[in-house]
């Protein structure tokens, strides 16, 4: 089992949206490194949901990977914001995984709080300028955040 952090802007799609839907494809990833992380995910992997571009960004809850990576259909749709004219159904560039809601934290773990945790001292999450929307999380980071979030 592996652990991941997935960033989302809650005005576009929030943990509450995932909770209401139960399960959702995590589409629209258009960064090769993040795509490669998606491709390495396995069913049952744990996911922290991180709300970004909000006044107090941070980890707000958990989800679980419920499918292996498969082609993201938005790359083929000219009406989609995620359309990629260079991608084709025969040679797709972009993948997604399906994730299922698991938990909303009673206490959000803010970015400021994460910066004080020794487990995150080497994490790209707390480095300035990090724009990657998917990051691997260590077992220690996973357990420490779950313990702190209550």
PDB file of N, CA and C in Angstrom, residues 81-123:
ATOM      1  N   UNK A  81     -12.054  21.803 -20.692  1.00  0.00           N
ATOM      2  CA  UNK A  81     -10.889  22.638 -20.345  1.00  0.00           C
ATOM      3  C   UNK A  81      -9.596  21.828 -20.349  1.00  0.00           C
ATOM      4  N   UNK A  82      -9.721  20.514 -20.304  1.00  0.00           N
ATOM      5  CA  UNK A  82      -8.559  19.631 -20.232  1.00  0.00           C
ATOM      6  C   UNK A  82      -8.241  18.954 -21.570  1.00  0.00           C
ATOM      7  N   UNK A  83      -8.847  19.454 -22.644  1.00  0.00           N
ATOM      8  CA  UNK A  83      -8.634  18.899 -23.975  1.00  0.00           C
ATOM      9  C   UNK A  83      -7.168  19.014 -24.381  1.00  0.00           C
ATOM     10  N   UNK A  84      -6.648  17.937 -24.982  1.00  0.00           N
ATOM     11  CA  UNK A  84      -5.286  17.937 -25.499  1.00  0.00           C
ATOM     12  C   UNK A  84      -5.331  17.481 -26.956  1.00  0.00           C
ATOM     13  N   UNK A  85      -5.223  18.403 -27.904  1.00  0.00           N
ATOM     14  CA  UNK A  85      -5.339  18.032 -29.318  1.00  0.00           C
ATOM     15  C   UNK A  85      -4.238  17.082 -29.789  1.00  0.00           C
ATOM     16  N   UNK A  86      -3.143  16.999 -29.047  1.00  0.00           N
ATOM     17  CA  UNK A  86      -2.053  16.103 -29.436  1.00  0.00           C
ATOM     18  C   UNK A  86      -2.267  14.671 -28.932  1.00  0.00           C
ATOM     19  N   UNK A  87      -3.285  14.465 -28.145  1.00  0.00           N
ATOM     20  CA  UNK A  87      -3.567  13.142 -27.601  1.00  0.00           C
ATOM     21  C   UNK A  87      -4.636  12.463 -28.444  1.00  0.00           C
ATOM     22  N   UNK A  88      -4.529  11.147 -28.577  1.00  0.00           N
ATOM     23  CA  UNK A  88      -5.535  10.413 -29.349  1.00  0.00           C
ATOM     24  C   UNK A  88      -5.960   9.172 -28.557  1.00  0.00           C
ATOM     25  N   UNK A  89      -7.139   8.642 -28.843  1.00  0.00           N
ATOM     26  CA  UNK A  89      -7.572   7.420 -28.148  1.00  0.00           C
ATOM     27  C   UNK A  89      -6.609   6.245 -28.359  1.00  0.00           C
ATOM     28  N   UNK A  90      -5.890   6.252 -29.466  1.00  0.00           N
ATOM     29  CA  UNK A  90      -4.942   5.172 -29.736  1.00  0.00           C
ATOM     30  C   UNK A  90      -3.611   5.378 -29.029  1.00  0.00           C
ATOM     31  N   UNK A  91      -3.306   6.643 -28.694  1.00  0.00           N
ATOM     32  CA  UNK A  91      -2.086   6.972 -27.961  1.00  0.00           C
ATOM     33  C   UNK A  91      -2.398   8.068 -26.948  1.00  0.00           C
ATOM     34  N   UNK A  92      -3.146   7.709 -25.888  1.00  0.00           N
ATOM     35  CA  UNK A  92      -3.481   8.733 -24.891  1.00  0.00           C
ATOM     36  C   UNK A  92      -2.243   9.157 -24.106  1.00  0.00           C
ATOM     37  N   UNK A  93      -2.200  10.443 -23.772  1.00  0.00           N
ATOM     38  CA  UNK A  93      -1.098  10.975 -22.967  1.00  0.00           C
ATOM     39  C   UNK A  93      -1.432  10.982 -21.489  1.00  0.00           C
ATOM     40  N   UNK A  94      -2.712  11.163 -21.163  1.00  0.00           N
ATOM     41  CA  UNK A  94      -3.113  11.491 -19.796  1.00  0.00           C
ATOM     42  C   UNK A  94      -4.010  10.415 -19.207  1.00  0.00           C
ATOM     43  N   UNK A  95      -3.766  10.119 -17.946  1.00  0.00           N
ATOM     44  CA  UNK A  95      -4.526   9.106 -17.231  1.00  0.00           C
ATOM     45  C   UNK A  95      -5.230   9.710 -16.033  1.00  0.00           C
ATOM     46  N   UNK A  96      -6.107   8.913 -15.456  1.00  0.00           N
ATOM     47  CA  UNK A  96      -6.763   9.267 -14.208  1.00  0.00           C
ATOM     48  C   UNK A  96      -6.923   7.998 -13.386  1.00  0.00           C
ATOM     49  N   UNK A  97      -7.211   8.162 -12.116  1.00  0.00           N
ATOM     50  CA  UNK A  97      -7.663   7.072 -11.252  1.00  0.00           C
ATOM     51  C   UNK A  97      -8.990   7.501 -10.653  1.00  0.00           C
ATOM     52  N   UNK A  98      -9.767   6.538 -10.234  1.00  0.00           N
ATOM     53  CA  UNK A  98     -10.995   6.836  -9.515  1.00  0.00           C
ATOM     54  C   UNK A  98     -10.681   6.813  -8.029  1.00  0.00           C
ATOM     55  N   UNK A  99     -11.230   7.787  -7.313  1.00  0.00           N
ATOM     56  CA  UNK A  99     -11.034   7.853  -5.863  1.00  0.00           C
ATOM     57  C   UNK A  99     -12.396   7.864  -5.172  1.00  0.00           C
ATOM     58  N   UNK A 100     -12.429   7.282  -3.991  1.00  0.00           N
ATOM     59  CA  UNK A 100     -13.652   7.226  -3.193  1.00  0.00           C
ATOM     60  C   UNK A 100     -13.436   7.963  -1.877  1.00  0.00           C
ATOM     61  N   UNK A 101     -14.462   8.675  -1.468  1.00  0.00           N
ATOM     62  CA  UNK A 101     -14.439   9.411  -0.198  1.00  0.00           C
ATOM     63  C   UNK A 101     -14.286   8.431   0.959  1.00  0.00           C
ATOM     64  N   UNK A 102     -13.488   8.828   1.961  1.00  0.00           N
ATOM     65  CA  UNK A 102     -13.343   8.036   3.176  1.00  0.00           C
ATOM     66  C   UNK A 102     -13.625   8.832   4.446  1.00  0.00           C
ATOM     67  N   UNK A 103     -13.092  10.062   4.560  1.00  0.00           N
ATOM     68  CA  UNK A 103     -13.202  10.754   5.845  1.00  0.00           C
ATOM     69  C   UNK A 103     -12.974  12.252   5.678  1.00  0.00           C
ATOM     70  N   UNK A 104     -13.714  13.044   6.475  1.00  0.00           N
ATOM     71  CA  UNK A 104     -13.444  14.475   6.623  1.00  0.00           C
ATOM     72  C   UNK A 104     -12.854  14.668   8.006  1.00  0.00           C
ATOM     73  N   UNK A 105     -11.743  15.369   8.085  1.00  0.00           N
ATOM     74  CA  UNK A 105     -11.101  15.596   9.380  1.00  0.00           C
ATOM     75  C   UNK A 105     -11.870  16.602  10.210  1.00  0.00           C
ATOM     76  N   UNK A 106     -11.969  16.328  11.500  1.00  0.00           N
ATOM     77  CA  UNK A 106     -12.549  17.288  12.436  1.00  0.00           C
ATOM     78  C   UNK A 106     -11.656  18.521  12.529  1.00  0.00           C
ATOM     79  N   UNK A 107     -10.345  18.302  12.434  1.00  0.00           N
ATOM     80  CA  UNK A 107      -9.360  19.380  12.490  1.00  0.00           C
ATOM     81  C   UNK A 107      -8.528  19.322  11.214  1.00  0.00           C
ATOM     82  N   UNK A 108      -8.693  20.325  10.363  1.00  0.00           N
ATOM     83  CA  UNK A 108      -7.890  20.381   9.147  1.00  0.00           C
ATOM     84  C   UNK A 108      -6.429  20.554   9.536  1.00  0.00           C
ATOM     85  N   UNK A 109      -5.558  19.917   8.779  1.00  0.00           N
ATOM     86  CA  UNK A 109      -4.122  20.029   9.031  1.00  0.00           C
ATOM     87  C   UNK A 109      -3.593  21.066   8.052  1.00  0.00           C
ATOM     88  N   UNK A 110      -3.386  22.262   8.546  1.00  0.00           N
ATOM     89  CA  UNK A 110      -3.024  23.393   7.697  1.00  0.00           C
ATOM     90  C   UNK A 110      -1.595  23.277   7.178  1.00  0.00           C
ATOM     91  N   UNK A 111      -1.325  24.005   6.106  1.00  0.00           N
ATOM     92  CA  UNK A 111       0.034  24.047   5.575  1.00  0.00           C
ATOM     93  C   UNK A 111       0.997  24.580   6.630  1.00  0.00           C
ATOM     94  N   UNK A 112       0.589  25.586   7.385  1.00  0.00           N
ATOM     95  CA  UNK A 112       1.461  26.101   8.453  1.00  0.00           C
ATOM     96  C   UNK A 112       1.772  25.017   9.468  1.00  0.00           C
ATOM     97  N   UNK A 113       0.792  24.204   9.812  1.00  0.00           N
ATOM     98  CA  UNK A 113       1.017  23.102  10.762  1.00  0.00           C
ATOM     99  C   UNK A 113       1.949  22.061  10.149  1.00  0.00           C
ATOM    100  N   UNK A 114       1.739  21.726   8.876  1.00  0.00           N
ATOM    101  CA  UNK A 114       2.605  20.749   8.209  1.00  0.00           C
ATOM    102  C   UNK A 114       4.058  21.209   8.215  1.00  0.00           C
ATOM    103  N   UNK A 115       4.278  22.515   8.080  1.00  0.00           N
ATOM    104  CA  UNK A 115       5.642  23.059   8.076  1.00  0.00           C
ATOM    105  C   UNK A 115       6.351  22.826   9.411  1.00  0.00           C
ATOM    106  N   UNK A 116       5.595  22.659  10.494  1.00  0.00           N
ATOM    107  CA  UNK A 116       6.205  22.449  11.812  1.00  0.00           C
ATOM    108  C   UNK A 116       6.450  20.966  12.116  1.00  0.00           C
ATOM    109  N   UNK A 117       5.945  20.079  11.285  1.00  0.00           N
ATOM    110  CA  UNK A 117       6.081  18.640  11.530  1.00  0.00           C
ATOM    111  C   UNK A 117       7.400  18.132  10.954  1.00  0.00           C
ATOM    112  N   UNK A 118       8.240  17.540  11.789  1.00  0.00           N
ATOM    113  CA  UNK A 118       9.523  17.012  11.287  1.00  0.00           C
ATOM    114  C   UNK A 118       9.349  16.001  10.148  1.00  0.00           C
ATOM    115  N   UNK A 119       8.242  15.289  10.142  1.00  0.00           N
ATOM    116  CA  UNK A 119       7.997  14.289   9.094  1.00  0.00           C
ATOM    117  C   UNK A 119       7.898  14.922   7.706  1.00  0.00           C
ATOM    118  N   UNK A 120       7.593  16.202   7.650  1.00  0.00           N
ATOM    119  CA  UNK A 120       7.426  16.894   6.364  1.00  0.00           C
ATOM    120  C   UNK A 120       8.615  17.791   6.023  1.00  0.00           C
ATOM    121  N   UNK A 121       9.686  17.727   6.793  1.00  0.00           N
ATOM    122  CA  UNK A 121      10.809  18.652   6.571  1.00  0.00           C
ATOM    123  C   UNK A 121      11.414  18.527   5.172  1.00  0.00           C
ATOM    124  N   UNK A 122      11.382  17.340   4.576  1.00  0.00           N
ATOM    125  CA  UNK A 122      11.932  17.132   3.229  1.00  0.00           C
ATOM    126  C   UNK A 122      10.854  17.056   2.154  1.00  0.00           C
ATOM    127  N   UNK A 123       9.626  17.297   2.520  1.00  0.00           N
ATOM    128  CA  UNK A 123       8.526  17.143   1.566  1.00  0.00           C
ATOM    129  C   UNK A 123       8.474  18.303   0.580  1.00  0.00           C
TER     130      UNK A 123
END
